[in-house]
CSV table of C-alpha atoms in Angstrom, one decimal:
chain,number,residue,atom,x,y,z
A,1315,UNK,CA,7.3,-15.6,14.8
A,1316,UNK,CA,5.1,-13.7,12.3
A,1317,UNK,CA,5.4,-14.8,8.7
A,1318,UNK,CA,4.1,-13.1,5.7
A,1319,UNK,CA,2.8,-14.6,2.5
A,1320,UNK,CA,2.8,-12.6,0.0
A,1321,UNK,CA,2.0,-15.2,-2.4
A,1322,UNK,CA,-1.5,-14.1,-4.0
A,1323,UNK,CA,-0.5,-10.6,-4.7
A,1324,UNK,CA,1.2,-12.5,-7.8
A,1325,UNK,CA,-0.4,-10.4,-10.7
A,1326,UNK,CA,-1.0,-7.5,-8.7
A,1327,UNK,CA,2.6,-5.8,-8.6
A,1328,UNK,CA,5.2,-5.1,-10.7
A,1329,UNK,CA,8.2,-7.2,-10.5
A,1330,UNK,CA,10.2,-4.7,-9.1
A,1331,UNK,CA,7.8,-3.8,-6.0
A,1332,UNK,CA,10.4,-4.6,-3.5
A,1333,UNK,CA,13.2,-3.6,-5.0
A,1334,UNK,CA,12.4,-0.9,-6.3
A,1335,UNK,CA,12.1,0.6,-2.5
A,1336,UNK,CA,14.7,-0.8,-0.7
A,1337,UNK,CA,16.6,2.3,-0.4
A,1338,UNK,CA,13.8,4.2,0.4
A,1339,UNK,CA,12.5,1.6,3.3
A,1340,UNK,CA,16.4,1.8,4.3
A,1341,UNK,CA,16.3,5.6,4.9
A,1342,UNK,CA,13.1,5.0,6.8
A,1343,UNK,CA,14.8,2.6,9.2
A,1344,UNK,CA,17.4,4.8,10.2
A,1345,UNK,CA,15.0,7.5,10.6
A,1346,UNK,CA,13.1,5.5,12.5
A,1347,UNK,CA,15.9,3.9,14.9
A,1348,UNK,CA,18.0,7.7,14.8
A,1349,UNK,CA,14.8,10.1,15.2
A,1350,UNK,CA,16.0,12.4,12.6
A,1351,UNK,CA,12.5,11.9,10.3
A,1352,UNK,CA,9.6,13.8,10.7
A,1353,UNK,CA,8.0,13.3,14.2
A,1354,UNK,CA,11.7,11.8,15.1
A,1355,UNK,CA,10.8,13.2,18.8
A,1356,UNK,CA,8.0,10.9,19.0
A,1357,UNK,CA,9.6,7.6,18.1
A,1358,UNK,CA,10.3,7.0,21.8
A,1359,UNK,CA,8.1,3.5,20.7
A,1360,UNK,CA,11.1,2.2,18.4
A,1361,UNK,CA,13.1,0.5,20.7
A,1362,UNK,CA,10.9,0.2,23.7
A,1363,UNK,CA,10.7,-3.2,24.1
A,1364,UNK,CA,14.3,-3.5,25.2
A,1365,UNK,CA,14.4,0.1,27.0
A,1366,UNK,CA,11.4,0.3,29.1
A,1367,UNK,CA,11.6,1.4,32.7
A,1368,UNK,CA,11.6,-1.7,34.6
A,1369,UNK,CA,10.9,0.6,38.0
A,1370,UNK,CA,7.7,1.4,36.7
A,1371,UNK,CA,7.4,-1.8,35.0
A,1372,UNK,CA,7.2,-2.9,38.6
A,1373,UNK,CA,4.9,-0.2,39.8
A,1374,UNK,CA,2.6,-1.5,37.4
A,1375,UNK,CA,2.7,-5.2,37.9
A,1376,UNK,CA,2.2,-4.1,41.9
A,1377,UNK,CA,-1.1,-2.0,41.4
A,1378,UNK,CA,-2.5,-4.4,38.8
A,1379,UNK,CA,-2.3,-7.0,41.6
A,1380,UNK,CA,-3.7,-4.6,44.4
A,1381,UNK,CA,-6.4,-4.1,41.8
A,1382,UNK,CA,-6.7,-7.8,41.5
A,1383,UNK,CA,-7.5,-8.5,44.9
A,1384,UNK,CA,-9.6,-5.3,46.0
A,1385,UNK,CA,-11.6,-4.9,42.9
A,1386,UNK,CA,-14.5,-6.4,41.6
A,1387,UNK,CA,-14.4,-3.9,38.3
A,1388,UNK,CA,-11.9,-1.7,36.9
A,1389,UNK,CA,-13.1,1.4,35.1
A,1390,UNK,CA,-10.8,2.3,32.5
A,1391,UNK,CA,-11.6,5.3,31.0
A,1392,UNK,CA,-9.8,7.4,28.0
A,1393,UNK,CA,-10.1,7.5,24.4
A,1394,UNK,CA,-8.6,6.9,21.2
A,1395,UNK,CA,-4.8,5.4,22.2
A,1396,UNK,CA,-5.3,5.4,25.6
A,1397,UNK,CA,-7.9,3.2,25.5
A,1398,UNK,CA,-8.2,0.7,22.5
A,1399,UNK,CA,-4.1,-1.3,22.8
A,1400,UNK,CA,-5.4,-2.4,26.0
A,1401,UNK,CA,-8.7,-3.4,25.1
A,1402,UNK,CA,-7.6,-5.0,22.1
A,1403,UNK,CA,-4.8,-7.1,23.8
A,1404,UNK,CA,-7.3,-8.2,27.0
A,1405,UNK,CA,-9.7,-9.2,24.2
A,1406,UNK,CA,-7.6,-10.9,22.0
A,1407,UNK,CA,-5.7,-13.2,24.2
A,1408,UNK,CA,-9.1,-13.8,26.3
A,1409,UNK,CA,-12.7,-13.0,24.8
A,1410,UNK,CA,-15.4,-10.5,24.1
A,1411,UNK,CA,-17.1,-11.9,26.6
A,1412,UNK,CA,-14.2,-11.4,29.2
A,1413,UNK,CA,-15.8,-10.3,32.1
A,1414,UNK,CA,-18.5,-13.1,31.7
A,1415,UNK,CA,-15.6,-16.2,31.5
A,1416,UNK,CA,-12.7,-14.9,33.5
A,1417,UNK,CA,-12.1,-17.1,37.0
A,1418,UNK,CA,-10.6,-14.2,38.8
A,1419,UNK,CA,-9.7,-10.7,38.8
A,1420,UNK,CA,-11.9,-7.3,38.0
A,1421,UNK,CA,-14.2,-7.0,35.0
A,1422,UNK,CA,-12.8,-4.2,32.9
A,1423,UNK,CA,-15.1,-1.9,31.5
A,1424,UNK,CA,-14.3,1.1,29.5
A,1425,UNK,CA,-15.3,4.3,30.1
A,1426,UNK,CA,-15.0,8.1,28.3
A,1427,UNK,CA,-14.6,6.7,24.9
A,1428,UNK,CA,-17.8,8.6,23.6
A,1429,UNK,CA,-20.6,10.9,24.8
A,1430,UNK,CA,-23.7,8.5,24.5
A,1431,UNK,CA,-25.2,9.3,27.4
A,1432,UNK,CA,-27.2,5.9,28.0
A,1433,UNK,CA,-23.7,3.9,27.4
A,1434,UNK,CA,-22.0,5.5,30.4
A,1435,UNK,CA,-24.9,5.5,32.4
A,1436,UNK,CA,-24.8,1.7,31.8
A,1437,UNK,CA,-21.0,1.6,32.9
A,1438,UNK,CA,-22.3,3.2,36.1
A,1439,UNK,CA,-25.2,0.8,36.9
A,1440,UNK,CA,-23.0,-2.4,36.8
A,1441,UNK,CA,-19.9,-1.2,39.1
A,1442,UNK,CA,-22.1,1.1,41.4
A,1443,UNK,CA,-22.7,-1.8,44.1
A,1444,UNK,CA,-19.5,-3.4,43.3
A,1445,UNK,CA,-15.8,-2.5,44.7
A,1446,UNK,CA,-14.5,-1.2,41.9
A,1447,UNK,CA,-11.6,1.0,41.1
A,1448,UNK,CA,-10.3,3.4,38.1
A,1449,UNK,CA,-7.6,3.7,36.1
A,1450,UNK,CA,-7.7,7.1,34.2
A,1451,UNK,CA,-5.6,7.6,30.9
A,1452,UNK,CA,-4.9,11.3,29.7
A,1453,UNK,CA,-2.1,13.4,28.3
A,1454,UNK,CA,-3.5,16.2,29.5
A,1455,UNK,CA,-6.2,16.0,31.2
A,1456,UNK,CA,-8.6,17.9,29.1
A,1457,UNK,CA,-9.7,16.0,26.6
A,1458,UNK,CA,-13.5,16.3,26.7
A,1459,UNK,CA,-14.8,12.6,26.7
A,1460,UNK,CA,-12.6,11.2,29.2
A,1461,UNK,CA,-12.3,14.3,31.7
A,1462,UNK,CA,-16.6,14.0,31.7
A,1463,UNK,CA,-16.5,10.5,32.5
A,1464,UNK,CA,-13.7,11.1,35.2
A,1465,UNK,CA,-15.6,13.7,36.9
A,1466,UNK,CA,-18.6,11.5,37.2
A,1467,UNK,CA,-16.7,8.2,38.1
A,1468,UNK,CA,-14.5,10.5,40.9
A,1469,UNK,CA,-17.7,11.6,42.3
A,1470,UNK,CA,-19.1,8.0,42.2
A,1471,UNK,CA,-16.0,6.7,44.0
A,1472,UNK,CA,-16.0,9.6,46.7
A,1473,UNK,CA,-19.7,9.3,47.3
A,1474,UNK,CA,-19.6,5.4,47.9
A,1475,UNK,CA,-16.0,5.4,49.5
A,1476,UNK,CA,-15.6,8.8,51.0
A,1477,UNK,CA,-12.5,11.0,49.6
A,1478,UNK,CA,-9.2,9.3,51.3
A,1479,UNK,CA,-11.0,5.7,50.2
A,1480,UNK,CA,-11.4,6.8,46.7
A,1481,UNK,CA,-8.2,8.6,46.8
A,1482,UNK,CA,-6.2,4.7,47.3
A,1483,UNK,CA,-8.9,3.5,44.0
A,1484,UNK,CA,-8.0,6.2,41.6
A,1485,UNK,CA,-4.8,5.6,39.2
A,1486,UNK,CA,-4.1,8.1,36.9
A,1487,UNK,CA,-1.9,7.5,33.6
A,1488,UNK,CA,-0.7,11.0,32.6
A,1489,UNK,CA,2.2,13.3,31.7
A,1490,UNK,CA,5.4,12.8,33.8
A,1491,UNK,CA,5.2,16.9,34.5
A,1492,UNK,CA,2.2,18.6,33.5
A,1493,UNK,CA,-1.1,18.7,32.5
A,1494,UNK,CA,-4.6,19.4,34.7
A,1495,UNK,CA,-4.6,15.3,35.3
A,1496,UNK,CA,-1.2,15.6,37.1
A,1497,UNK,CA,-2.2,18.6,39.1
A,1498,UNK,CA,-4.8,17.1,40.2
A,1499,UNK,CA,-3.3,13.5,40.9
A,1500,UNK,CA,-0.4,15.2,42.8
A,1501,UNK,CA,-3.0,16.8,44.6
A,1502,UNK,CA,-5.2,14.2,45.8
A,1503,UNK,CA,-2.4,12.1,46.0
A,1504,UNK,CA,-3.3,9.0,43.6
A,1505,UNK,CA,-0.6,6.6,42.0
A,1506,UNK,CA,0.7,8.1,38.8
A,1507,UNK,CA,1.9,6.3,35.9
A,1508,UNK,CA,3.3,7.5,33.0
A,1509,UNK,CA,2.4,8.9,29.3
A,1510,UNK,CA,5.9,9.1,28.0
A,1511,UNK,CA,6.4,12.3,25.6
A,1512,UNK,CA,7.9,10.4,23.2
A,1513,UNK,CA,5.4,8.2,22.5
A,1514,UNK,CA,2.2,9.2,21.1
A,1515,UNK,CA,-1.2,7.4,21.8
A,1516,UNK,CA,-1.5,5.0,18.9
A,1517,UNK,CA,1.6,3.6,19.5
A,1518,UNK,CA,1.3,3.5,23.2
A,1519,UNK,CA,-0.2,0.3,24.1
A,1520,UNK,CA,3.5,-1.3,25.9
A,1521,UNK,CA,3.4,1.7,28.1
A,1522,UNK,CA,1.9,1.9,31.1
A,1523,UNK,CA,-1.1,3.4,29.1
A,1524,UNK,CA,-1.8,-0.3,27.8
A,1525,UNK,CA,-0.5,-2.2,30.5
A,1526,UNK,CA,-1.8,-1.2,33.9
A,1527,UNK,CA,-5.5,-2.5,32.5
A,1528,UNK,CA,-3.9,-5.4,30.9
A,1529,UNK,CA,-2.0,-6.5,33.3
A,1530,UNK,CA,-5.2,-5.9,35.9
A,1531,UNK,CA,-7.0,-8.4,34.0
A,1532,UNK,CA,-4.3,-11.4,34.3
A,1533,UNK,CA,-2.4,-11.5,31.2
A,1534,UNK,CA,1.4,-11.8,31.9
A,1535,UNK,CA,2.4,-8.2,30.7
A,1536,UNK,CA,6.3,-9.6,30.8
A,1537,UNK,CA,5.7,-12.4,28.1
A,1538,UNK,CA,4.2,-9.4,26.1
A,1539,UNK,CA,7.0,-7.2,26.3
A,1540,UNK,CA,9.5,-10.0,25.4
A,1541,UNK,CA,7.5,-11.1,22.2
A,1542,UNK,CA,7.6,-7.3,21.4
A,1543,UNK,CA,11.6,-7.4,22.0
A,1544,UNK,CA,11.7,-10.3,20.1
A,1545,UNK,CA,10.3,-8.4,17.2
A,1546,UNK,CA,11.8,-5.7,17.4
A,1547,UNK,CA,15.3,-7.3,17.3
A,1548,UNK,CA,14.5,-9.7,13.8
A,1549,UNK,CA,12.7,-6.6,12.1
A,1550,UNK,CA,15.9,-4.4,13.0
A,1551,UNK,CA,17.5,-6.2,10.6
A,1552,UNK,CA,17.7,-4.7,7.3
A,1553,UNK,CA,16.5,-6.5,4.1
A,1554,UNK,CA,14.4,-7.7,1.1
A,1555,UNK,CA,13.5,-10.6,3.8
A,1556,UNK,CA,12.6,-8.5,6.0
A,1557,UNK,CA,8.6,-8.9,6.8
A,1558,UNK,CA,8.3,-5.2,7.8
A,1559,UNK,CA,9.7,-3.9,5.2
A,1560,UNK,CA,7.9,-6.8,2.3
A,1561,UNK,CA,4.3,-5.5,4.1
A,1562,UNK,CA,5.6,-1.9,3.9
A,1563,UNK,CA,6.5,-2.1,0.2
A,1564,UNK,CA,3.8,-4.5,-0.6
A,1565,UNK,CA,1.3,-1.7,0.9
A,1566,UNK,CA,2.7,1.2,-1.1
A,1567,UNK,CA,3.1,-0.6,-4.3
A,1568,UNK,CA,-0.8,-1.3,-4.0
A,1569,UNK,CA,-1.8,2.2,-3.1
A,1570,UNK,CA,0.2,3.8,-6.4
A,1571,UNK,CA,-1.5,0.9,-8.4
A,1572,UNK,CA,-4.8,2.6,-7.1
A,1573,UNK,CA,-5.7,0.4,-4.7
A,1574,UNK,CA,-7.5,3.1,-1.6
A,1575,UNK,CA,-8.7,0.5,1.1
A,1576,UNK,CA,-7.0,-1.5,3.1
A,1577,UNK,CA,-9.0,-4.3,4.9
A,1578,UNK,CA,-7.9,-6.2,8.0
A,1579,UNK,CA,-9.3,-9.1,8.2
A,1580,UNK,CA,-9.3,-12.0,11.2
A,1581,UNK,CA,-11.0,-15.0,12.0
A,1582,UNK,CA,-11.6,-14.9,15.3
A,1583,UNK,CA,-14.0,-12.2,17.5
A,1584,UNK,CA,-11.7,-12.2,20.0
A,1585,UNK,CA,-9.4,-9.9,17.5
A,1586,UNK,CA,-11.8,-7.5,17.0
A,1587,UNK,CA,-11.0,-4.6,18.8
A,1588,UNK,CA,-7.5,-5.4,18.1
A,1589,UNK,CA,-8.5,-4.8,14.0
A,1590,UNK,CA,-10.0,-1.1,15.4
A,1591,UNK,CA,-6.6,-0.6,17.7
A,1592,UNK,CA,-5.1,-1.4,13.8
A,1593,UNK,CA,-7.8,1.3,12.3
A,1594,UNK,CA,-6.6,3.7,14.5
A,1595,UNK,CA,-2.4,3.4,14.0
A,1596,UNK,CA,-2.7,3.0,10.0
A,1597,UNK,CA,-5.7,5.9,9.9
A,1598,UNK,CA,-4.0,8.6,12.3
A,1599,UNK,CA,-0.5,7.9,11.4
A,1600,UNK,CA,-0.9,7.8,7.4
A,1601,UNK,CA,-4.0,9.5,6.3
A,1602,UNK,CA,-2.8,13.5,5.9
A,1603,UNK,CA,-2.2,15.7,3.3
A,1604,UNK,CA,-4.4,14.1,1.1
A,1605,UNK,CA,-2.7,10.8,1.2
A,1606,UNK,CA,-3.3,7.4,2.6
A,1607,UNK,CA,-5.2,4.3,2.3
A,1608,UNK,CA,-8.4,3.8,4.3
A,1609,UNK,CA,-7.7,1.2,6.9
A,1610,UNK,CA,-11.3,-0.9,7.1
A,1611,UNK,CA,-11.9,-3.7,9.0
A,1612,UNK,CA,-13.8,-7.6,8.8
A,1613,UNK,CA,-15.0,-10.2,11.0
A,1614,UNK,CA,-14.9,-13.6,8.7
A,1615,UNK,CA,-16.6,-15.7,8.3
A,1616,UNK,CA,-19.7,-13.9,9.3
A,1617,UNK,CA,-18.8,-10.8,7.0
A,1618,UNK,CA,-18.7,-13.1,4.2
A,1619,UNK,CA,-22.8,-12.7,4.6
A,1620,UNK,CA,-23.2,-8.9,4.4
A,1621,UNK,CA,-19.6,-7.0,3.1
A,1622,UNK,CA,-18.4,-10.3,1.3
A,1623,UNK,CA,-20.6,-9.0,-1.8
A,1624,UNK,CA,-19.0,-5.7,-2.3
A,1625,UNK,CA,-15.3,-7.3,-1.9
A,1626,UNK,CA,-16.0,-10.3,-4.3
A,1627,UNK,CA,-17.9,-7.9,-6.8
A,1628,UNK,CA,-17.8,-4.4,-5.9
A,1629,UNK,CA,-15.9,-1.6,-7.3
A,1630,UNK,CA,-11.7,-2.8,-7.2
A,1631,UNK,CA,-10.3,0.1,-5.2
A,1632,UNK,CA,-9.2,-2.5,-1.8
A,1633,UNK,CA,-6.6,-5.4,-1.3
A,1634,UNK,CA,-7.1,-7.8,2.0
A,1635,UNK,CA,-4.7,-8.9,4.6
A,1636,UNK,CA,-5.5,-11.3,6.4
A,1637,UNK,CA,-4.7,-12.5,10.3
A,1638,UNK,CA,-4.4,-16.4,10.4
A,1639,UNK,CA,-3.6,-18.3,13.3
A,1640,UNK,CA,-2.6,-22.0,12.5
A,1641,UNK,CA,-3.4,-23.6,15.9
A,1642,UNK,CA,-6.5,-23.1,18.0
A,1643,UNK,CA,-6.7,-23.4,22.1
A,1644,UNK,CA,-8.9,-26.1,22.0
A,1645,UNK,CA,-10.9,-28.5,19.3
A,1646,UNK,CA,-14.7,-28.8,19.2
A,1647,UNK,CA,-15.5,-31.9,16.6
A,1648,UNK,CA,-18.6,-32.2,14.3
A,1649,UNK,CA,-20.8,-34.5,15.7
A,1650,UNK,CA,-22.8,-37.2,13.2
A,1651,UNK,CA,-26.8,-36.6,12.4
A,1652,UNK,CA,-28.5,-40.2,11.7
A,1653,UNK,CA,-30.9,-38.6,9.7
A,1654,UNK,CA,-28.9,-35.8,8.1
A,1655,UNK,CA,-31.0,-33.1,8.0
A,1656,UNK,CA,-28.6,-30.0,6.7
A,1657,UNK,CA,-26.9,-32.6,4.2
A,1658,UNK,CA,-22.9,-32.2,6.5
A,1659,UNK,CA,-22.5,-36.0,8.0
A,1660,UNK,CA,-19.5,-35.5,5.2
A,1661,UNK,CA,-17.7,-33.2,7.9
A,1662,UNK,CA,-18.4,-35.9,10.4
A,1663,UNK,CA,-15.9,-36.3,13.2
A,1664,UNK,CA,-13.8,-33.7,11.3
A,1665,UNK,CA,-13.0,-30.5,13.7
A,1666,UNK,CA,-14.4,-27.4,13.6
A,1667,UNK,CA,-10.9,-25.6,12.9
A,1668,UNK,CA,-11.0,-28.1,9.7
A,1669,UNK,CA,-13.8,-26.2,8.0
A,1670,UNK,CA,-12.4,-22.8,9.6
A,1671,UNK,CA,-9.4,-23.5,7.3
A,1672,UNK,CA,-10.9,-24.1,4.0
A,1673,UNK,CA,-13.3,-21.1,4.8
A,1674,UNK,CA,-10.5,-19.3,4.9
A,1675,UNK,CA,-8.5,-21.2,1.7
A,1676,UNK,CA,-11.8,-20.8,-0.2
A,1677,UNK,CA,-12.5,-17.2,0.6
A,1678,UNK,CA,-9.0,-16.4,-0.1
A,1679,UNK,CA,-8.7,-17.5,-3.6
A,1680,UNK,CA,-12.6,-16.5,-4.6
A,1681,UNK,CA,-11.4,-12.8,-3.5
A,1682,UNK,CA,-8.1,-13.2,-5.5
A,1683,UNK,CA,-10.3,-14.4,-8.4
A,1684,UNK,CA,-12.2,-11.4,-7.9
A,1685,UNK,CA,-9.4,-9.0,-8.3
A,1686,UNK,CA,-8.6,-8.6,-4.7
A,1687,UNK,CA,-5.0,-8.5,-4.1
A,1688,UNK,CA,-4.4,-10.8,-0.8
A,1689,UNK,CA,-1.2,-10.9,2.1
A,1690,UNK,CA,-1.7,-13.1,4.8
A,1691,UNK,CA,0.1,-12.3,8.4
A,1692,UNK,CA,0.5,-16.0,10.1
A,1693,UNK,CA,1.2,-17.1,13.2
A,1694,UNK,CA,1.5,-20.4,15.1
A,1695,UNK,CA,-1.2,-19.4,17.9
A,1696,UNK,CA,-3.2,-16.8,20.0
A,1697,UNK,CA,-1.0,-16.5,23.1
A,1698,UNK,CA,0.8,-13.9,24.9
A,1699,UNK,CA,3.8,-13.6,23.0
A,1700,UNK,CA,2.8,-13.8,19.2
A,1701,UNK,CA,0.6,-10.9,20.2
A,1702,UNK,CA,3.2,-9.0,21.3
A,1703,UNK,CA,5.1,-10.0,18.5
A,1704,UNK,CA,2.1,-8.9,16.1
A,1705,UNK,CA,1.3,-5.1,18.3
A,1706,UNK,CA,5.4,-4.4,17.2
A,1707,UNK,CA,5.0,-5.8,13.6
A,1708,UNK,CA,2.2,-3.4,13.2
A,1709,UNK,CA,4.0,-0.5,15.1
A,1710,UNK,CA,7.3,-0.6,13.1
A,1711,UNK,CA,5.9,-1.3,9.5
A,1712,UNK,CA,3.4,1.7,10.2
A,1713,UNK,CA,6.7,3.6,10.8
A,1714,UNK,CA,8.3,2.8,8.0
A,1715,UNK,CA,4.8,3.1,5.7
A,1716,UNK,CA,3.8,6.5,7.0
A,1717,UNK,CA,8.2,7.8,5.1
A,1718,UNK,CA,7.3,5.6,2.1
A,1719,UNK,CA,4.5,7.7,2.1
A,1720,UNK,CA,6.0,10.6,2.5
A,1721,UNK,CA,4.2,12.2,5.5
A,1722,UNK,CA,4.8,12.1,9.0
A,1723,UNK,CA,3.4,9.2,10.9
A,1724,UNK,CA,3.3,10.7,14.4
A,1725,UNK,CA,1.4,13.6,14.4
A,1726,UNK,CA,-2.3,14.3,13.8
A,1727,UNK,CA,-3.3,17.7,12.3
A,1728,UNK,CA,-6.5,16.9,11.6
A,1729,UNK,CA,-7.9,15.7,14.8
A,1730,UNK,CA,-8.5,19.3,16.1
A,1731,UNK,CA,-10.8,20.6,13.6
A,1732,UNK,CA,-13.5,18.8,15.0
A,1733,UNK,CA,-12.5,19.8,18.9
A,1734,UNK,CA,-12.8,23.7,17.8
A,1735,UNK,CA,-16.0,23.4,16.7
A,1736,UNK,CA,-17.1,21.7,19.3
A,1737,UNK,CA,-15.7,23.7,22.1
A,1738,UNK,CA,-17.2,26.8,20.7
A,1739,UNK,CA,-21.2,25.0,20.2
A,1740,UNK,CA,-20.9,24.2,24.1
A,1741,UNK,CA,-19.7,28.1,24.7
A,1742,UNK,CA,-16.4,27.4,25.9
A,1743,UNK,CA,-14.4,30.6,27.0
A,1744,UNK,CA,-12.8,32.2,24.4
A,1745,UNK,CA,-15.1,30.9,21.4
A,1746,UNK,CA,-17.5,33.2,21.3
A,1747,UNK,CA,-17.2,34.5,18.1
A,1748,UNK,CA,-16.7,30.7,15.9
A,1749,UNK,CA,-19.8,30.2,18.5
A,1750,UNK,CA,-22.2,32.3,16.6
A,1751,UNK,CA,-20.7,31.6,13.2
A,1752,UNK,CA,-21.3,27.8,13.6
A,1753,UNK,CA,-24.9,28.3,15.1
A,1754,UNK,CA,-25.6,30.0,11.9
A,1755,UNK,CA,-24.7,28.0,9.6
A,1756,UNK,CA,-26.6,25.2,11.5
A,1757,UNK,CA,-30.3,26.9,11.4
């Protein structure tokens, strides 16, 4: 159960930050649980947890476990969405150093992400003498990064299992209908899973998009899905006690203050690609039209040594919220030094999570102090469940953030600026003419 202190924003708001919105956050739930707001067609992710095709659900648990026992690695490549839920949740409720700790199952590695040409070629030289097997993630098919790394890791599979062997290695995750990635999976005759359409990327992590690799790498995808039900049935609930809707409000209150930055901060590496999974719902769904606050991220305590200046003292345009987890998986006490070198036998037999705690008590109020406004996101531990509890939180209260805002959350206009100019530098067809105005204004 996810619990929200709101506590040191005390000073920071006017009294009337709540309800001053309630009617506003109460339109955006029934937009959000009718589909009749803007992007209403892509709010397929709104009730999910309870409506999810359990036939597919099935599908996926099979091929995770087929995956399980004839694979040594499993590429998974994509980008954006269809990559970073699934990393986030196998890193969270495991390690960064996964594949170095896990006792059975694949190593995930993922793949067509980027263009670095030096990071894929590393990808390559750890599964090339290894059975391994691919799950590819794409809408369409097209998208530059992931269809390059798809034609290269197809080639690899063919050339080491010939084409009916790669053919039983190759899953594809892609539009129920359409798209070059279903042609060619229908084709070739690999196991398709599917991008639903009313679902977009960043909110796509409890569909099969997230959950083939995370169930592939041992975690019990059902226990996720029932923390996310569980969520999403106490935040249906409308209300000032709401948690949702108190983050929501508490948010936009901030950002009309002039507060521009929003920093995630979290204790624990494991949650670090979970914070840039959290970058990429709060930064695509709310930053358009000239709006938005900049999601930003921390690793504490070891950012307290490099950005911890520029919160305590730097220019006051950013409030912190903060992921605690109360209990940790296992203890680690501080041993005694006879000659007490580095001046600690006072934390003698005391456990490490002890002086985690105060860290985080001490860095808490000094930031306060500072004139950083604070909200802390609590939970009782790092398992299965909370995290699926935490993905929904983040999902629904992004929802209702994007109408406080007054944009609409689930689409991304300005994503394909970038892809346009691209397209025409590497002289795709039809470019030819934004081709020699872009080489011009490069020289």
């Amino acid at each position: 159960m996810i619990h929200l202190d709101l506590s040191k924003l005390s000073g920071f708001l006017p009294e009337d930050w709540l309800s001053s919105r309630t009617d506003a956050l109460s339109q955006a739930r029934d937009m959000l649980s009718t589909g009749n707001g803007p992007g209403g067609s892509f709010t397929g992710w709104v009730h999910l947890p309870r409506d999810y095709d359990r036939a597919e659900f099935d599908r996926i648990q099979q091929a995770a476990q087929r995956i399980r026992t004839d694979s040594q690695a499993l590429v998974v490549i994509g980008i954006g969405g269809s990559y970073l839920g699934a990393r986030a949740v196998v890193e969270a409720l495991n390690s960064p150093n996964f594949n170095l700790t896990r006792t059975s199952g694949p190593a995930i590695y993922f793949a067509g992400n980027g263009l670095s040409t030096d990071a894929l070629l590393e990808v390559i030289d750890l599964v090339k003498d290894k059975d391994f097997s691919v799950n590819v993630i794409s809408k369409s098919g097209t998208t530059t990064e992931p269809a390059v790394a798809f034609r290269i890791f197809k080639a690899l599979l063919e050339e080491k299992y010939g084409k009916e062997g790669a053919r039983s290695r190759i899953y594809a995750t892609t539009d129920a209908h359409k798209g070059a990635l279903k042609g060619l999976a229908d084709a070739e005759g690999y196991e398709t899973f599917v991008v639903p359409d009313a679902v977009g990327g960043r909110y796509s992590v409890l569909t099969a998009v997230g959950l083939l690799p995370i169930a592939a790498a041992g975690v019990d995808i059902q226990a996720l899905m029932a923390g996310a039900q569980t969520a999403m049935e106490s935040l249906d609930v409308p209300g000032t006690e709401n948690p949702a809707w108190q983050y929501a409000a508490a948010r936009h209150a901030l950002y009309t203050s002039g507060k521009r930055v929003e920093i995630l901060a979290a204790y624990e590496p494991s949650m670090r690609f979970f914070t840039e999974w959290w970058k990429q719902l709060y930064g695509e769904s709310e930053g358009k039209d000239g709006k938005g606050l900049f999601p930003a991220s921390v690793e504490f305590t070891a950012d307290l040594h490099s950005m911890g200046q520029f919160i305590q003292d730097g220019e006051r345009i950013m409030f912190e919220t903060v992921i605690r987890f109360e209990n940790t998986r296992r203890t680690l006490e501080i041993p005694n030094d006879p000659d007490n070198v580095d001046g600690l036998n006072f934390l003698s037999g005391k456990p490490l999570s002890f002086v985690a705690e105060q860290a985080l008590r001490g860095t808490l109020l000094a930031h306060v102090d500072g004139g950083v406004p604070n909200l802390i996101i609590g939970l009782e531990q790092r398992d299965t469940r909370s995290l699926g509890g935490l993905i929904y939180f983040f999902e629904y209260a992004c929802g209702l953030s994007g109408y406080l805002l007054g944009v609409n959350p689930f689409d991304q206009p300005g994503v394909e600026a970038y892809k346009k100019n691209m397209f025409a530098l590497l002289g795709k067809p039809g470019y030819e003419d934004q081709k020699a105005a872009l080489e011009a204004r490069l020289h």
